[in-house]
PDB file of C-alpha atoms in Angstrom:
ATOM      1  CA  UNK A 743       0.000   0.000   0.000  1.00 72.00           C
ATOM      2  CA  UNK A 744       1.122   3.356  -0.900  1.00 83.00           C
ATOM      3  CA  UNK A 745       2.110   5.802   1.806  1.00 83.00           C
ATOM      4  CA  UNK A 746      -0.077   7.732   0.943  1.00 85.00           C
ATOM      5  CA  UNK A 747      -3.291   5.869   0.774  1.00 91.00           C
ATOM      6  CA  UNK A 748      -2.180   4.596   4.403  1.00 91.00           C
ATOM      7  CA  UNK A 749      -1.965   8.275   5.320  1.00 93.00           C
ATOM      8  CA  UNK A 750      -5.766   8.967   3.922  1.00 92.00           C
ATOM      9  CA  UNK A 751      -7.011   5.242   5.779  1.00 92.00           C
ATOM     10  CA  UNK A 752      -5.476   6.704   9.169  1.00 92.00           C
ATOM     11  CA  UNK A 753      -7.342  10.038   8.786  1.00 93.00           C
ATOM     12  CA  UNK A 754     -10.045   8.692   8.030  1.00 92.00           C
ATOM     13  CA  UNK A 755     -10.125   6.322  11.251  1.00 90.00           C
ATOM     14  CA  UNK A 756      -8.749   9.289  12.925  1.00 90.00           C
ATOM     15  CA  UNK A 757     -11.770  11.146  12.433  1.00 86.00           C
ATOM     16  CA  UNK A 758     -13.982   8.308  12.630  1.00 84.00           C
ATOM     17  CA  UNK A 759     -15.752   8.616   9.226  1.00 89.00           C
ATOM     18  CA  UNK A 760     -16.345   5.425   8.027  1.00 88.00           C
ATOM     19  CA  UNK A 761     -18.640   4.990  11.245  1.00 84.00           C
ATOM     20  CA  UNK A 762     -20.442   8.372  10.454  1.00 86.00           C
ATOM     21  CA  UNK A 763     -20.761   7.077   7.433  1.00 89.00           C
ATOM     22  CA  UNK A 764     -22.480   3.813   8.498  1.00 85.00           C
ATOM     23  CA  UNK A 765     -24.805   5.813  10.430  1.00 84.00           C
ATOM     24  CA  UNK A 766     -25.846   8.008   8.305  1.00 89.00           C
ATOM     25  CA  UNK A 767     -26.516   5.301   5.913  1.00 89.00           C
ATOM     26  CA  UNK A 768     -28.449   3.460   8.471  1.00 84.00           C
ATOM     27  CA  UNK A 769     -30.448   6.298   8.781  1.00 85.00           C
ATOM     28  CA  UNK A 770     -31.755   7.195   5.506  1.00 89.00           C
ATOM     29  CA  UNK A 771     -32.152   3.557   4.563  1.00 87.00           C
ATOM     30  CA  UNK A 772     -34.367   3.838   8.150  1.00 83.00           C
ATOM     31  CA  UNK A 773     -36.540   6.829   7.075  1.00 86.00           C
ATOM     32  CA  UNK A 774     -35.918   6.621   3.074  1.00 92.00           C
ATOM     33  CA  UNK A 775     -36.727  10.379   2.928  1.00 93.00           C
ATOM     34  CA  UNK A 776     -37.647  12.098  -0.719  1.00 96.00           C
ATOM     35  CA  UNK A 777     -34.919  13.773  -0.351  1.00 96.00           C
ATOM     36  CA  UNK A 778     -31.613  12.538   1.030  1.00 95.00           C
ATOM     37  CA  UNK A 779     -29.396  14.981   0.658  1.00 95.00           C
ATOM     38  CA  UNK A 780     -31.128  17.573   2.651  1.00 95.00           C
ATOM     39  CA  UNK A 781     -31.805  14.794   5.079  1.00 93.00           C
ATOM     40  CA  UNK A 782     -28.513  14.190   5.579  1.00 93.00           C
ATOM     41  CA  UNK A 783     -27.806  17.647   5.644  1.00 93.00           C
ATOM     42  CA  UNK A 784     -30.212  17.765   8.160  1.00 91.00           C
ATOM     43  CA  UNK A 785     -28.874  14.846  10.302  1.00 88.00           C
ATOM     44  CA  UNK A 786     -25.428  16.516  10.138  1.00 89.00           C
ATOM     45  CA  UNK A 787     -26.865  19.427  11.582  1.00 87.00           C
ATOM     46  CA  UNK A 788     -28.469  17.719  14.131  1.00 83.00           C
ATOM     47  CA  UNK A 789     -25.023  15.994  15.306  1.00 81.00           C
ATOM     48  CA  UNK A 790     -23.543  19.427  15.537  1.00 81.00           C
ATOM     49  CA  UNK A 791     -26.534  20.763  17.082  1.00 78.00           C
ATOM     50  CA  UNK A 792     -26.604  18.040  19.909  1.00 73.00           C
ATOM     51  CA  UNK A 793     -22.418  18.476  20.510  1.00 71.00           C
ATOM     52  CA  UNK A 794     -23.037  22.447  21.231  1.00 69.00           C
ATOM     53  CA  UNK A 795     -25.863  21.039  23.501  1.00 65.00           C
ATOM     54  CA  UNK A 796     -28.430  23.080  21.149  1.00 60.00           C
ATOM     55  CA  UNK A 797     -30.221  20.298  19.990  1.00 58.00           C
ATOM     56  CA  UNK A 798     -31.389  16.314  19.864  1.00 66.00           C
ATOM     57  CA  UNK A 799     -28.885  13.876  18.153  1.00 63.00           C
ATOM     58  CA  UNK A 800     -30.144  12.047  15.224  1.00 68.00           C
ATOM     59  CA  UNK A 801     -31.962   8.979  16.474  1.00 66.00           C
ATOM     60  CA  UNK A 802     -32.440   5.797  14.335  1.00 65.00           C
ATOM     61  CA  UNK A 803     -35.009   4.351  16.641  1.00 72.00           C
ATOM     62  CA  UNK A 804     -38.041   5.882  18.683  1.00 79.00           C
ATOM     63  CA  UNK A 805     -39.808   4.978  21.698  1.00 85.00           C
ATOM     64  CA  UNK A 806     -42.190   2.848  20.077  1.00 88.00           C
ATOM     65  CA  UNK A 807     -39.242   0.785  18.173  1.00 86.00           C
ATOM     66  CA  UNK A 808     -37.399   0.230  21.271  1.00 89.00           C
ATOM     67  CA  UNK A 809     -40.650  -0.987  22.757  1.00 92.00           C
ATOM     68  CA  UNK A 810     -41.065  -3.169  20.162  1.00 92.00           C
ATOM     69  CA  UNK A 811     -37.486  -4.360  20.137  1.00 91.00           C
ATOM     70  CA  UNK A 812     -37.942  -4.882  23.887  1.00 94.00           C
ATOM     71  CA  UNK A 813     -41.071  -6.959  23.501  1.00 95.00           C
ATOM     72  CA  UNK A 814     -39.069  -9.143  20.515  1.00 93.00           C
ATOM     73  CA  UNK A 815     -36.618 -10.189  23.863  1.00 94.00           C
ATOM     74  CA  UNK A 816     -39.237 -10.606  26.329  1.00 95.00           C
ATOM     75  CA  UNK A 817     -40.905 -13.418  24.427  1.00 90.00           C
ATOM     76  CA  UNK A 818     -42.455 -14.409  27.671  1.00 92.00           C
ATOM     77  CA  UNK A 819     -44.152 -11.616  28.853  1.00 93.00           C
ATOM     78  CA  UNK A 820     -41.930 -10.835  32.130  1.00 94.00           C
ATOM     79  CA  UNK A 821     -41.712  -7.237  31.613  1.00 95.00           C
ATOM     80  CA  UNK A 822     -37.483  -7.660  31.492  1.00 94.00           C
ATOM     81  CA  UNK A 823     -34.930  -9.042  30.311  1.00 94.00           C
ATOM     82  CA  UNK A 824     -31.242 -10.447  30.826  1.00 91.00           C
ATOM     83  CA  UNK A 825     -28.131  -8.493  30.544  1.00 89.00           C
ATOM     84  CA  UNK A 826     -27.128 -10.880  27.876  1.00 88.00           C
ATOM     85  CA  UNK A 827     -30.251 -10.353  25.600  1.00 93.00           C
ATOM     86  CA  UNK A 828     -29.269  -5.996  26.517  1.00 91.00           C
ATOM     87  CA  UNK A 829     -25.875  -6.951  25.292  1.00 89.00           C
ATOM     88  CA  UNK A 830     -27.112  -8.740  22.407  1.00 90.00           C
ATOM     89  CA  UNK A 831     -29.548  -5.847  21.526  1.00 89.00           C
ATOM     90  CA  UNK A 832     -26.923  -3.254  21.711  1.00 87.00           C
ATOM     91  CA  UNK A 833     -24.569  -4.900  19.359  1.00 85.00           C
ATOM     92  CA  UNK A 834     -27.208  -5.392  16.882  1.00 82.00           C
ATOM     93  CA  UNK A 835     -28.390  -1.651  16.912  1.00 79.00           C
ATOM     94  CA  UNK A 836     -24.120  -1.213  16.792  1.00 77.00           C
ATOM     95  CA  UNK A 837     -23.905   0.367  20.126  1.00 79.00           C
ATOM     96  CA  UNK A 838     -20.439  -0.212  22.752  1.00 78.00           C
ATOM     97  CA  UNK A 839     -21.344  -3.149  24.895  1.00 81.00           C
ATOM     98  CA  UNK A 840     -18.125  -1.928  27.341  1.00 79.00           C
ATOM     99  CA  UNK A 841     -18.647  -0.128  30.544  1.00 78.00           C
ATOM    100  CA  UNK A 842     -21.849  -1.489  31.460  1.00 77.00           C
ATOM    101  CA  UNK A 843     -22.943  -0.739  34.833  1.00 75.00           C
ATOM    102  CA  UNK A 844     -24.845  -3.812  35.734  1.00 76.00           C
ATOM    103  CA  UNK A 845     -24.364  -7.092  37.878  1.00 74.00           C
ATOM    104  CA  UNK A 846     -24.656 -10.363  35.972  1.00 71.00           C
ATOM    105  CA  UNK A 847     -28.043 -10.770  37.850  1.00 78.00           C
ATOM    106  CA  UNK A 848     -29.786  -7.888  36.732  1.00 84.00           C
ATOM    107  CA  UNK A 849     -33.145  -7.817  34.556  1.00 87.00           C
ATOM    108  CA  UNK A 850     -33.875  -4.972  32.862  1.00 90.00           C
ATOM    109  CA  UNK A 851     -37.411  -3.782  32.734  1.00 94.00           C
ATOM    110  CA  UNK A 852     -38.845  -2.149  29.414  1.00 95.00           C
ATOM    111  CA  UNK A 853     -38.397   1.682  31.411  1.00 94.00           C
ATOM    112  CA  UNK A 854     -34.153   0.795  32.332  1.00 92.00           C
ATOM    113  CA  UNK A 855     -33.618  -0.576  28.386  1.00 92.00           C
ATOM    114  CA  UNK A 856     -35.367   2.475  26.800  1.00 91.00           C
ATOM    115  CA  UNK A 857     -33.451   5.065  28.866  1.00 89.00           C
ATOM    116  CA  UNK A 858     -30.263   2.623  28.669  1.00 87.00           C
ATOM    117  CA  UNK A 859     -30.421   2.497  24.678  1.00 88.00           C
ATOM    118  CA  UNK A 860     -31.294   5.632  24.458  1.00 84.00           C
ATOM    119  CA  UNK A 861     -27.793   7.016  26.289  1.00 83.00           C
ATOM    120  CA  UNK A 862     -25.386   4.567  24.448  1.00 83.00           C
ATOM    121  CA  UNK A 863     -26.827   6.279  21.192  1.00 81.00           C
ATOM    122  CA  UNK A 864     -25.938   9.914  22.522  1.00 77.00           C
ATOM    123  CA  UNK A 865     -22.539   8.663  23.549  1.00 78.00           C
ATOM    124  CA  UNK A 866     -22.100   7.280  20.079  1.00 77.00           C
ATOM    125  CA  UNK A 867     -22.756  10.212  18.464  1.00 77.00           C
ATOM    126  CA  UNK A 868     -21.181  12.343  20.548  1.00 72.00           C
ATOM    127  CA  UNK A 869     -17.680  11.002  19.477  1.00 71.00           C
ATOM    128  CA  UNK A 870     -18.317  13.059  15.941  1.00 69.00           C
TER     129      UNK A 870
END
C-alpha cells in the first residue's frame, strides 16, 4: 500500500468517518426520505446541534421501536430481560457493549432498556 493511501485510511479512522458514514446510511435507509441529501444535511446538523448542547442527536429508533425491540426479547411476557439479551440488543443496533454498569443478575425492565439504549446512542454520536 502506498504511503499515501495509508496516510488517507489513518485520517479517516482518525476522524472516525467510516462509522459516520455507516450511520448516516443506516439512517436514511431507516426513514428513506424524498430527499436525502437535505436529510442528511439535516442529520449533520443535528449531530452538531446536539455536541453544542443546542439540539437532539439524530436517532435511528423511537420509543415505540425500542418498545417493540424490547417486547421481541421478552418473548415471555416478564416485563425484562437479561443483561445478555441488553448486550445482544446493543450490538445489533451497533452500540459499545463496554462499561456497562450492571451485575450479571440484573433484569432490565422495558423503562431501564429504553433510557439505557437511548444514552449509548448519545454517547455514540457524541464522538463526531
Amino acid at each position: 500500500m502506498a504511503a499515501g493511501e495509508q496516510q488517507g485510511r489513518d485520517y479517516l479512522q482518525r476522524h472516525r468517518i467510516p462509522e459516520l458514514l455507516h450511520r448516516l446510511g443506516a439512517l436514511l435507509l431507516y426513514h428513506r426520505p424524498e430527499r436525502p441529501r437535505e436529510f442528511l444535511i439535516q442529520a449533520l446538523e443535528r449531530v452538531k446541534a446536539g455536541r453544542q448542547a443546542e439540539g437532539e442527536y439524530p436517532y435511528l429508533m423511537d420509543e415505540a421501536n425500542l418498545a417493540a425491540m424490547f417486547e421481541l426479547l421478552d418473548v415471555v411476557g416478564q416485563g425484562h430481560i437479561t443483561l445478555a439479551q441488553y448486550r445482544e440488543a446493543l450490538k445489533t443496533l451497533g452500540l459499545s457493549t463496554e462499561d456497562l454498569q450492571f451485575g450479571d443478575d440484573v433484569t432490565i425492565t422495558l423503562d431501564v432498556f429504553k433510557e439505557e439504549v437511548k444514552k449509548k446512542m448519545l454517547e455514540s454520536w457524541a464522538v463526531y
